[in-house]
PDB file of C-alpha atoms and ligand atoms in Angstrom:
ATOM      1  CA  MET O   1       0.000   0.000   0.000  1.00 42.00           C
ATOM      2  CA  ILE O   2       1.264   3.450  -0.892  1.00 43.00           C
ATOM      3  CA  SER O   3       0.816   5.485   2.285  1.00 43.00           C
ATOM      4  CA  THR O   4      -0.812   8.918   2.221  1.00 40.00           C
ATOM      5  CA  SER O   5       2.368  10.742   3.194  1.00 41.00           C
ATOM      6  CA  GLU O   6       4.409   8.767   0.692  1.00 46.00           C
ATOM      7  CA  SER O   7       1.898   9.343  -2.094  1.00 45.00           C
ATOM      8  CA  LYS O   8       2.010  13.133  -2.187  1.00 47.00           C
ATOM      9  CA  GLN O   9       5.786  13.290  -2.375  1.00 42.00           C
ATOM     10  CA  ALA O  10       6.523  10.123  -4.292  1.00 57.00           C
ATOM     11  CA  LYS O  11       6.515  10.373  -8.009  1.00 70.00           C
ATOM     12  CA  LEU O  12       4.650   7.336  -9.209  1.00 84.00           C
ATOM     13  CA  GLN O  13       6.378   5.711 -12.125  1.00 92.00           C
ATOM     14  CA  ALA O  14       4.890   3.702 -14.925  1.00 94.00           C
ATOM     15  CA  VAL O  15       6.861   0.645 -13.882  1.00 91.00           C
ATOM     16  CA  GLN O  16       4.862   0.544 -10.622  1.00 94.00           C
ATOM     17  CA  LEU O  17       1.562   0.499 -12.508  1.00 97.00           C
ATOM     18  CA  GLU O  18      -0.565  -1.784 -14.627  1.00 97.00           C
ATOM     19  CA  ILE O  19      -3.830  -1.034 -16.406  1.00 98.00           C
ATOM     20  CA  ARG O  20      -6.015  -3.980 -17.302  1.00 97.00           C
ATOM     21  CA  ARG O  21      -9.655  -4.928 -17.835  1.00 98.00           C
ATOM     22  CA  MET O  22     -11.703  -4.767 -14.634  1.00 98.00           C
ATOM     23  CA  ARG O  23     -12.381  -8.135 -13.028  1.00 98.00           C
ATOM     24  CA  ALA O  24     -15.173  -9.213 -10.719  1.00 98.00           C
ATOM     25  CA  GLN O  25     -12.594  -9.590  -7.924  1.00 98.00           C
ATOM     26  CA  ASP O  26     -11.798  -5.863  -8.253  1.00 98.00           C
ATOM     27  CA  VAL O  27     -15.316  -4.759  -7.365  1.00 98.00           C
ATOM     28  CA  PRO O  28     -14.948  -4.583  -3.546  1.00 98.00           C
ATOM     29  CA  ALA O  29     -11.928  -2.266  -3.918  1.00 98.00           C
ATOM     30  CA  VAL O  30     -13.718  -0.315  -6.662  1.00 98.00           C
ATOM     31  CA  MET O  31     -16.624   0.193  -4.257  1.00 98.00           C
ATOM     32  CA  GLU O  32     -14.292   1.623  -1.590  1.00 97.00           C
ATOM     33  CA  ILE O  33     -13.173   4.341  -4.019  1.00 98.00           C
ATOM     34  CA  GLU O  34     -16.648   4.755  -5.475  1.00 98.00           C
ATOM     35  CA  ALA O  35     -18.207   5.414  -2.062  1.00 96.00           C
ATOM     36  CA  VAL O  36     -15.799   8.232  -1.209  1.00 96.00           C
ATOM     37  CA  SER O  37     -15.802   9.742  -4.697  1.00 96.00           C
ATOM     38  CA  PHE O  38     -19.386  10.032  -5.889  1.00 93.00           C
ATOM     39  CA  GLY O  39     -21.620  10.861  -2.940  1.00 84.00           C
ATOM     40  CA  ARG O  40     -24.785   9.157  -1.763  1.00 83.00           C
ATOM     41  CA  HIS O  41     -26.037   8.135  -5.203  1.00 84.00           C
ATOM     42  CA  HIS O  42     -22.897   6.338  -6.296  1.00 94.00           C
ATOM     43  CA  TRP O  43     -23.027   3.151  -8.353  1.00 96.00           C
ATOM     44  CA  SER O  44     -23.717  -0.116  -6.563  1.00 97.00           C
ATOM     45  CA  ASP O  45     -21.504  -3.180  -6.825  1.00 97.00           C
ATOM     46  CA  GLU O  46     -24.237  -4.697  -8.947  1.00 98.00           C
ATOM     47  CA  SER O  47     -23.910  -1.819 -11.428  1.00 98.00           C
ATOM     48  CA  PHE O  48     -20.249  -2.691 -11.902  1.00 98.00           C
ATOM     49  CA  TYR O  49     -20.939  -6.420 -12.306  1.00 98.00           C
ATOM     50  CA  ASN O  50     -23.599  -5.560 -14.913  1.00 98.00           C
ATOM     51  CA  GLU O  51     -21.383  -3.056 -16.684  1.00 98.00           C
ATOM     52  CA  MET O  52     -18.594  -5.615 -16.992  1.00 96.00           C
ATOM     53  CA  ASN O  53     -21.052  -7.710 -19.023  1.00 96.00           C
ATOM     54  CA  ASN O  54     -22.363  -4.786 -21.060  1.00 97.00           C
ATOM     55  CA  HIS O  55     -21.237  -5.531 -24.615  1.00 97.00           C
ATOM     56  CA  VAL O  56     -20.651  -1.833 -25.361  1.00 97.00           C
ATOM     57  CA  GLY O  57     -18.866  -1.256 -22.034  1.00 97.00           C
ATOM     58  CA  ARG O  58     -15.104  -1.234 -21.478  1.00 97.00           C
ATOM     59  CA  TYR O  59     -13.999  -1.099 -17.843  1.00 98.00           C
ATOM     60  CA  TYR O  60     -10.402  -0.908 -16.672  1.00 98.00           C
ATOM     61  CA  SER O  61      -8.605  -1.114 -13.344  1.00 98.00           C
ATOM     62  CA  LEU O  62      -5.380   0.713 -12.602  1.00 98.00           C
ATOM     63  CA  VAL O  63      -3.401  -1.401 -10.149  1.00 98.00           C
ATOM     64  CA  ARG O  64       0.020  -1.490  -8.538  1.00 96.00           C
ATOM     65  CA  SER O  65       2.014  -3.957 -10.556  1.00 94.00           C
ATOM     66  CA  ASP O  66       3.720  -5.501  -7.515  1.00 93.00           C
ATOM     67  CA  THR O  67       0.768  -5.864  -5.117  1.00 94.00           C
ATOM     68  CA  SER O  68      -2.283  -5.602  -7.454  1.00 95.00           C
ATOM     69  CA  GLU O  69      -3.692  -2.939  -5.119  1.00 97.00           C
ATOM     70  CA  LEU O  70      -6.414  -1.004  -6.947  1.00 98.00           C
ATOM     71  CA  LEU O  71      -5.448   2.659  -7.423  1.00 97.00           C
ATOM     72  CA  GLY O  72      -8.254   3.741  -9.721  1.00 98.00           C
ATOM     73  CA  TYR O  73     -10.689   2.656 -12.391  1.00 98.00           C
ATOM     74  CA  CYS O  74     -12.437   3.964 -15.455  1.00 98.00           C
ATOM     75  CA  GLY O  75     -15.043   2.927 -17.955  1.00 98.00           C
ATOM     76  CA  PHE O  76     -16.712   3.945 -21.147  1.00 98.00           C
ATOM     77  CA  TRP O  77     -19.274   2.831 -23.693  1.00 98.00           C
ATOM     78  CA  LEU O  78     -18.409   2.424 -27.337  1.00 97.00           C
ATOM     79  CA  ILE O  79     -21.507   3.508 -29.236  1.00 96.00           C
ATOM     80  CA  VAL O  80     -21.087   3.680 -33.007  1.00 95.00           C
ATOM     81  CA  ASP O  81     -18.497   6.465 -33.428  1.00 96.00           C
ATOM     82  CA  GLU O  82     -18.712   7.806 -29.876  1.00 98.00           C
ATOM     83  CA  ALA O  83     -16.928   6.917 -26.645  1.00 98.00           C
ATOM     84  CA  HIS O  84     -19.118   7.917 -23.721  1.00 98.00           C
ATOM     85  CA  ILE O  85     -17.060   8.022 -20.542  1.00 98.00           C
ATOM     86  CA  THR O  86     -19.195   6.619 -17.754  1.00 98.00           C
ATOM     87  CA  THR O  87     -16.781   6.698 -14.835  1.00 98.00           C
ATOM     88  CA  ILE O  88     -13.253   7.589 -13.806  1.00 98.00           C
ATOM     89  CA  ALA O  89     -11.902   7.771 -10.272  1.00 98.00           C
ATOM     90  CA  VAL O  90      -8.618   7.677  -8.388  1.00 98.00           C
ATOM     91  CA  ARG O  91      -8.043   6.630  -4.785  1.00 97.00           C
ATOM     92  CA  PRO O  92      -8.316   9.972  -2.918  1.00 97.00           C
ATOM     93  CA  GLU O  93      -4.881   9.885  -1.290  1.00 95.00           C
ATOM     94  CA  LEU O  94      -3.250   9.333  -4.698  1.00 96.00           C
ATOM     95  CA  ARG O  95      -4.918  12.159  -6.590  1.00 97.00           C
ATOM     96  CA  GLY O  96      -2.666  14.715  -8.254  1.00 96.00           C
ATOM     97  CA  ASN O  97      -0.195  12.058  -9.439  1.00 95.00           C
ATOM     98  CA  ALA O  98      -1.423  12.015 -13.058  1.00 97.00           C
ATOM     99  CA  LEU O  99      -3.304   8.747 -12.597  1.00 97.00           C
ATOM    100  CA  GLY O 100      -6.636  10.239 -13.690  1.00 98.00           C
ATOM    101  CA  GLU O 101      -4.918  11.665 -16.730  1.00 98.00           C
ATOM    102  CA  LEU O 102      -3.316   8.303 -17.460  1.00 98.00           C
ATOM    103  CA  MET O 103      -6.724   6.605 -17.430  1.00 98.00           C
ATOM    104  CA  LEU O 104      -8.290   9.270 -19.650  1.00 98.00           C
ATOM    105  CA  LEU O 105      -5.377   8.851 -22.057  1.00 98.00           C
ATOM    106  CA  HIS O 106      -5.959   5.105 -22.036  1.00 98.00           C
ATOM    107  CA  ILE O 107      -9.654   5.625 -22.863  1.00 98.00           C
ATOM    108  CA  LEU O 108      -8.757   7.948 -25.731  1.00 98.00           C
ATOM    109  CA  ASP O 109      -6.105   5.534 -26.949  1.00 96.00           C
ATOM    110  CA  ARG O 110      -8.582   2.639 -26.968  1.00 96.00           C
ATOM    111  CA  SER O 111     -11.178   4.874 -28.628  1.00 97.00           C
ATOM    112  CA  MET O 112      -8.834   5.866 -31.438  1.00 96.00           C
ATOM    113  CA  ALA O 113      -7.973   2.200 -31.956  1.00 95.00           C
ATOM    114  CA  ASN O 114     -11.709   1.534 -32.376  1.00 94.00           C
ATOM    115  CA  SER O 115     -12.175   4.294 -34.994  1.00 94.00           C
ATOM    116  CA  ILE O 116     -14.134   6.439 -32.554  1.00 97.00           C
ATOM    117  CA  HIS O 117     -14.528  10.104 -33.459  1.00 98.00           C
ATOM    118  CA  TRP O 118     -16.088  11.721 -30.417  1.00 98.00           C
ATOM    119  CA  GLY O 119     -15.552  11.558 -26.667  1.00 98.00           C
ATOM    120  CA  THR O 120     -18.536  12.575 -24.530  1.00 98.00           C
ATOM    121  CA  LEU O 121     -19.372  12.633 -20.835  1.00 98.00           C
ATOM    122  CA  GLU O 122     -21.389  14.281 -18.110  1.00 98.00           C
ATOM    123  CA  VAL O 123     -19.740  15.965 -15.156  1.00 98.00           C
ATOM    124  CA  ARG O 124     -21.078  17.796 -12.117  1.00 97.00           C
ATOM    125  CA  ALA O 125     -21.118  21.555 -12.595  1.00 98.00           C
ATOM    126  CA  SER O 126     -19.078  21.926  -9.386  1.00 97.00           C
ATOM    127  CA  ASN O 127     -16.455  19.298 -10.267  1.00 97.00           C
ATOM    128  CA  TYR O 128     -13.730  21.656 -11.443  1.00 98.00           C
ATOM    129  CA  ASN O 129     -10.881  19.181 -10.988  1.00 98.00           C
ATOM    130  CA  ALA O 130     -12.448  16.729 -13.411  1.00 98.00           C
ATOM    131  CA  GLN O 131     -13.488  19.499 -15.797  1.00 98.00           C
ATOM    132  CA  ASN O 132      -9.885  20.747 -15.883  1.00 98.00           C
ATOM    133  CA  LEU O 133      -8.713  17.252 -16.768  1.00 98.00           C
ATOM    134  CA  TYR O 134     -11.227  17.081 -19.612  1.00 98.00           C
ATOM    135  CA  TYR O 135     -10.389  20.594 -20.862  1.00 98.00           C
ATOM    136  CA  LYS O 136      -6.745  19.564 -20.957  1.00 98.00           C
ATOM    137  CA  TYR O 137      -7.727  16.810 -23.422  1.00 98.00           C
ATOM    138  CA  GLY O 138      -9.792  19.068 -25.652  1.00 98.00           C
ATOM    139  CA  PHE O 139     -13.266  18.516 -24.233  1.00 98.00           C
ATOM    140  CA  SER O 140     -15.540  21.539 -24.204  1.00 98.00           C
ATOM    141  CA  THR O 141     -18.918  22.153 -22.630  1.00 98.00           C
ATOM    142  CA  VAL O 142     -21.711  21.843 -25.168  1.00 98.00           C
ATOM    143  CA  GLY O 143     -24.785  21.735 -22.961  1.00 98.00           C
ATOM    144  CA  VAL O 144     -26.294  21.372 -19.513  1.00 98.00           C
ATOM    145  CA  ARG O 145     -28.629  18.755 -18.077  1.00 98.00           C
ATOM    146  CA  PRO O 146     -30.493  20.694 -15.390  1.00 98.00           C
ATOM    147  CA  ARG O 147     -30.773  18.986 -11.966  1.00 97.00           C
ATOM    148  CA  TYR O 148     -29.255  15.787 -13.402  1.00 95.00           C
ATOM    149  CA  TYR O 149     -27.820  14.518 -10.098  1.00 94.00           C
ATOM    150  CA  GLN O 150     -30.509  13.278  -7.747  1.00 89.00           C
ATOM    151  CA  ASP O 151     -28.639  13.733  -4.466  1.00 89.00           C
ATOM    152  CA  ASN O 152     -28.403  17.535  -4.610  1.00 92.00           C
ATOM    153  CA  GLN O 153     -30.233  18.416  -7.837  1.00 94.00           C
ATOM    154  CA  GLU O 154     -26.956  19.619  -9.292  1.00 96.00           C
ATOM    155  CA  ASP O 155     -26.684  20.322 -13.019  1.00 98.00           C
ATOM    156  CA  ALA O 156     -24.534  18.155 -15.274  1.00 98.00           C
ATOM    157  CA  LEU O 157     -22.349  19.718 -17.915  1.00 98.00           C
ATOM    158  CA  ILE O 158     -22.271  17.789 -21.168  1.00 98.00           C
ATOM    159  CA  MET O 159     -18.734  17.794 -22.516  1.00 98.00           C
ATOM    160  CA  THR O 160     -17.471  16.533 -25.860  1.00 98.00           C
ATOM    161  CA  THR O 161     -14.241  16.458 -27.796  1.00 98.00           C
ATOM    162  CA  SER O 162     -13.706  17.662 -31.305  1.00 97.00           C
ATOM    163  CA  ASP O 163     -13.056  14.839 -33.779  1.00 98.00           C
ATOM    164  CA  ILE O 164     -10.396  12.705 -32.098  1.00 98.00           C
ATOM    165  CA  GLY O 165      -9.535  11.233 -35.491  1.00 97.00           C
ATOM    166  CA  SER O 166      -8.593  14.632 -36.908  1.00 97.00           C
ATOM    167  CA  ASP O 167      -4.974  15.562 -37.554  1.00 97.00           C
ATOM    168  CA  ALA O 168      -5.288  18.568 -35.241  1.00 98.00           C
ATOM    169  CA  TYR O 169      -6.585  16.500 -32.334  1.00 98.00           C
ATOM    170  CA  ARG O 170      -4.011  13.761 -32.844  1.00 97.00           C
ATOM    171  CA  ALA O 171      -1.155  16.282 -32.886  1.00 98.00           C
ATOM    172  CA  SER O 172      -2.220  17.780 -29.566  1.00 97.00           C
ATOM    173  CA  TYR O 173      -2.929  14.321 -28.128  1.00 97.00           C
ATOM    174  CA  LYS O 174       0.554  13.155 -29.144  1.00 97.00           C
ATOM    175  CA  ASN O 175       2.143  16.060 -27.258  1.00 98.00           C
ATOM    176  CA  LEU O 176       0.077  15.406 -24.138  1.00 98.00           C
ATOM    177  CA  LYS O 177       0.917  11.705 -24.268  1.00 97.00           C
ATOM    178  CA  GLN O 178       4.621  12.490 -24.608  1.00 98.00           C
ATOM    179  CA  SER O 179       4.489  14.828 -21.586  1.00 98.00           C
ATOM    180  CA  LEU O 180       2.715  12.212 -19.518  1.00 97.00           C
ATOM    181  CA  GLN O 181       5.234   9.577 -20.556  1.00 96.00           C
ATOM    182  CA  THR O 182       8.027  11.874 -19.424  1.00 96.00           C
ATOM    183  CA  ARG O 183       6.262  12.546 -16.122  1.00 95.00           C
ATOM    184  CA  LEU O 184       5.699   8.831 -15.407  1.00 96.00           C
ATOM    185  CA  ASP O 185       8.955   7.606 -16.954  1.00 95.00           C
ATOM    186  CA  GLY O 186       7.024   5.563 -19.478  1.00 96.00           C
ATOM    187  CA  LEU O 187       3.590   4.053 -19.749  1.00 96.00           C
ATOM    188  CA  PRO O 188       2.302   1.237 -17.560  1.00 97.00           C
ATOM    189  CA  LYS O 189       2.008  -2.378 -18.511  1.00 96.00           C
ATOM    190  CA  GLY O 190      -1.264  -2.916 -20.356  1.00 96.00           C
ATOM    191  CA  PHE O 191      -1.563   0.636 -21.617  1.00 95.00           C
ATOM    192  CA  GLY O 192      -3.291   0.674 -24.977  1.00 85.00           C
ATOM    193  CA  THR O 193      -4.353  -2.981 -24.865  1.00 85.00           C
TER     194      THR O 193
HETATM  195  C1  LIG G   1     -11.065  13.725 -11.462  1.00 59.50           C
HETATM  196  C2  LIG G   1      -9.955  12.755 -11.021  1.00 59.50           C
HETATM  197  C3  LIG G   1     -10.185  11.404 -11.696  1.00 59.50           C
HETATM  198  C4  LIG G   1      -8.601  13.322 -11.493  1.00 59.50           C
HETATM  199  O1  LIG G   1      -7.590  12.389 -11.182  1.00 59.50           O
HETATM  200  P1  LIG G   1      -6.167  12.831 -10.612  1.00 59.50           P
HETATM  201  O2  LIG G   1      -5.279  11.662 -10.708  1.00 59.50           O
HETATM  202  O3  LIG G   1      -6.309  13.476  -9.287  1.00 59.50           O
HETATM  203  O4  LIG G   1      -5.744  13.983 -11.639  1.00 59.50           O
HETATM  204  P2  LIG G   1      -4.353  14.138 -12.385  1.00 59.50           P
HETATM  205  O5  LIG G   1      -3.262  14.238 -11.388  1.00 59.50           O
HETATM  206  O6  LIG G   1      -4.244  13.118 -13.442  1.00 59.50           O
HETATM  207  O7  LIG G   1      -4.536  15.576 -13.057  1.00 59.50           O
HETATM  208  C5  LIG G   1      -4.737  15.726 -14.469  1.00 59.50           C
HETATM  209  C6  LIG G   1      -5.317  17.097 -14.743  1.00 59.50           C
HETATM  210  O8  LIG G   1      -6.588  17.235 -14.097  1.00 59.50           O
HETATM  211  C7  LIG G   1      -6.743  18.571 -13.590  1.00 59.50           C
HETATM  212  N1  LIG G   1      -6.766  18.517 -12.130  1.00 59.50           N
HETATM  213  C8  LIG G   1      -6.658  17.404 -11.356  1.00 59.50           C
HETATM  214  N2  LIG G   1      -6.710  17.739 -10.047  1.00 59.50           N
HETATM  215  C9  LIG G   1      -6.849  19.082 -10.012  1.00 59.50           C
HETATM  216  C10 LIG G   1      -6.944  20.027  -8.937  1.00 59.50           C
HETATM  217  N3  LIG G   1      -6.903  19.626  -7.650  1.00 59.50           N
HETATM  218  N4  LIG G   1      -7.091  21.326  -9.239  1.00 59.50           N
HETATM  219  C11 LIG G   1      -7.125  21.747 -10.533  1.00 59.50           C
HETATM  220  N5  LIG G   1      -7.025  20.899 -11.590  1.00 59.50           N
HETATM  221  C12 LIG G   1      -6.884  19.581 -11.330  1.00 59.50           C
HETATM  222  C13 LIG G   1      -5.525  19.333 -14.095  1.00 59.50           C
HETATM  223  O9  LIG G   1      -5.847  19.841 -15.370  1.00 59.50           O
HETATM  224  C14 LIG G   1      -4.477  18.233 -14.206  1.00 59.50           C
HETATM  225  O10 LIG G   1      -3.481  18.537 -15.150  1.00 59.50           O
HETATM  226  P3  LIG G   1      -2.062  19.137 -14.648  1.00 59.50           P
HETATM  227  O11 LIG G   1      -1.414  18.027 -13.817  1.00 59.50           O
HETATM  228  O12 LIG G   1      -1.338  19.409 -15.916  1.00 59.50           O
HETATM  229  O13 LIG G   1      -2.399  20.359 -13.834  1.00 59.50           O
HETATM  230  C15 LIG G   1      -9.908  12.609  -9.477  1.00 59.50           C
HETATM  231  O14 LIG G   1      -9.880  13.899  -8.908  1.00 59.50           O
HETATM  232  C16 LIG G   1     -11.061  11.816  -8.882  1.00 59.50           C
HETATM  233  O15 LIG G   1     -11.003  10.613  -8.743  1.00 59.50           O
HETATM  234  N6  LIG G   1     -12.149  12.528  -8.492  1.00 59.50           N
HETATM  235  C17 LIG G   1     -13.321  11.879  -7.908  1.00 59.50           C
HETATM  236  C18 LIG G   1     -14.122  11.167  -8.971  1.00 59.50           C
HETATM  237  C19 LIG G   1     -14.583  12.121 -10.061  1.00 59.50           C
HETATM  238  O16 LIG G   1     -14.994  13.240  -9.815  1.00 59.50           O
HETATM  239  N7  LIG G   1     -14.509  11.627 -11.313  1.00 59.50           N
HETATM  240  C20 LIG G   1     -14.932  12.387 -12.496  1.00 59.50           C
HETATM  241  C21 LIG G   1     -16.355  12.126 -12.765  1.00 59.50           C
HETATM  242  S1  LIG G   1     -16.934  13.024 -14.195  1.00 59.50           S
END
């Protein structure tokens, strides 16, 4: 386990990490992160078991390569030419170490490999940290779903990318990927598979 004090100072390196498809055995650890990340109306364990069997769903776990400890998870739906990001979360004490960015990059990488053109998602209007992550990867706000979240009636922002297959997007994506690779001293095992 990476301790809280260690995590803020320690630079996590790609060699310590692995990203792989989510397994049923991951769900208890996923639920620990889920419960502290998404408020009272978070997904249930059953939602994750169902989503793992959803034929349009792709769910991934980010784990420590030596201990298999779950550090974060993400998921998306592949619908025709669109990747709809359904979830992304990092263990709270490890946030700010580029792990969320790594998972978003993985989603975009997988999406490009599947000839997807558009990334879409919904995010709480107050969730500036996540919005900043999405802005960094070229998402912009294209609409609002009023009172979308049942727990506090908060609005959802609808965010989408420009065409991720375009030369312009790929050039900017390549630069961001290179910077992340430099920051993490590589990419983790399983990235892009
Ligand atoms: C959103 C979340 C996944 C980001 O993961 P993370 O590992 O902490 O973020 P990263 O370290 O990868 O940061 C990547 C970018 O996100 C933005 N960001 C992340 N944390 C931020 C913060 N505290 N303040 C401002 N921007 C922030 C920045 O643009 C950052 O890029 P930079 O490092 O160049 O500044 C994480 O905060 C989380 O799990 N939140 C709870 C679950 C959630 O809200 N998920 C999103 C649902 S739509």
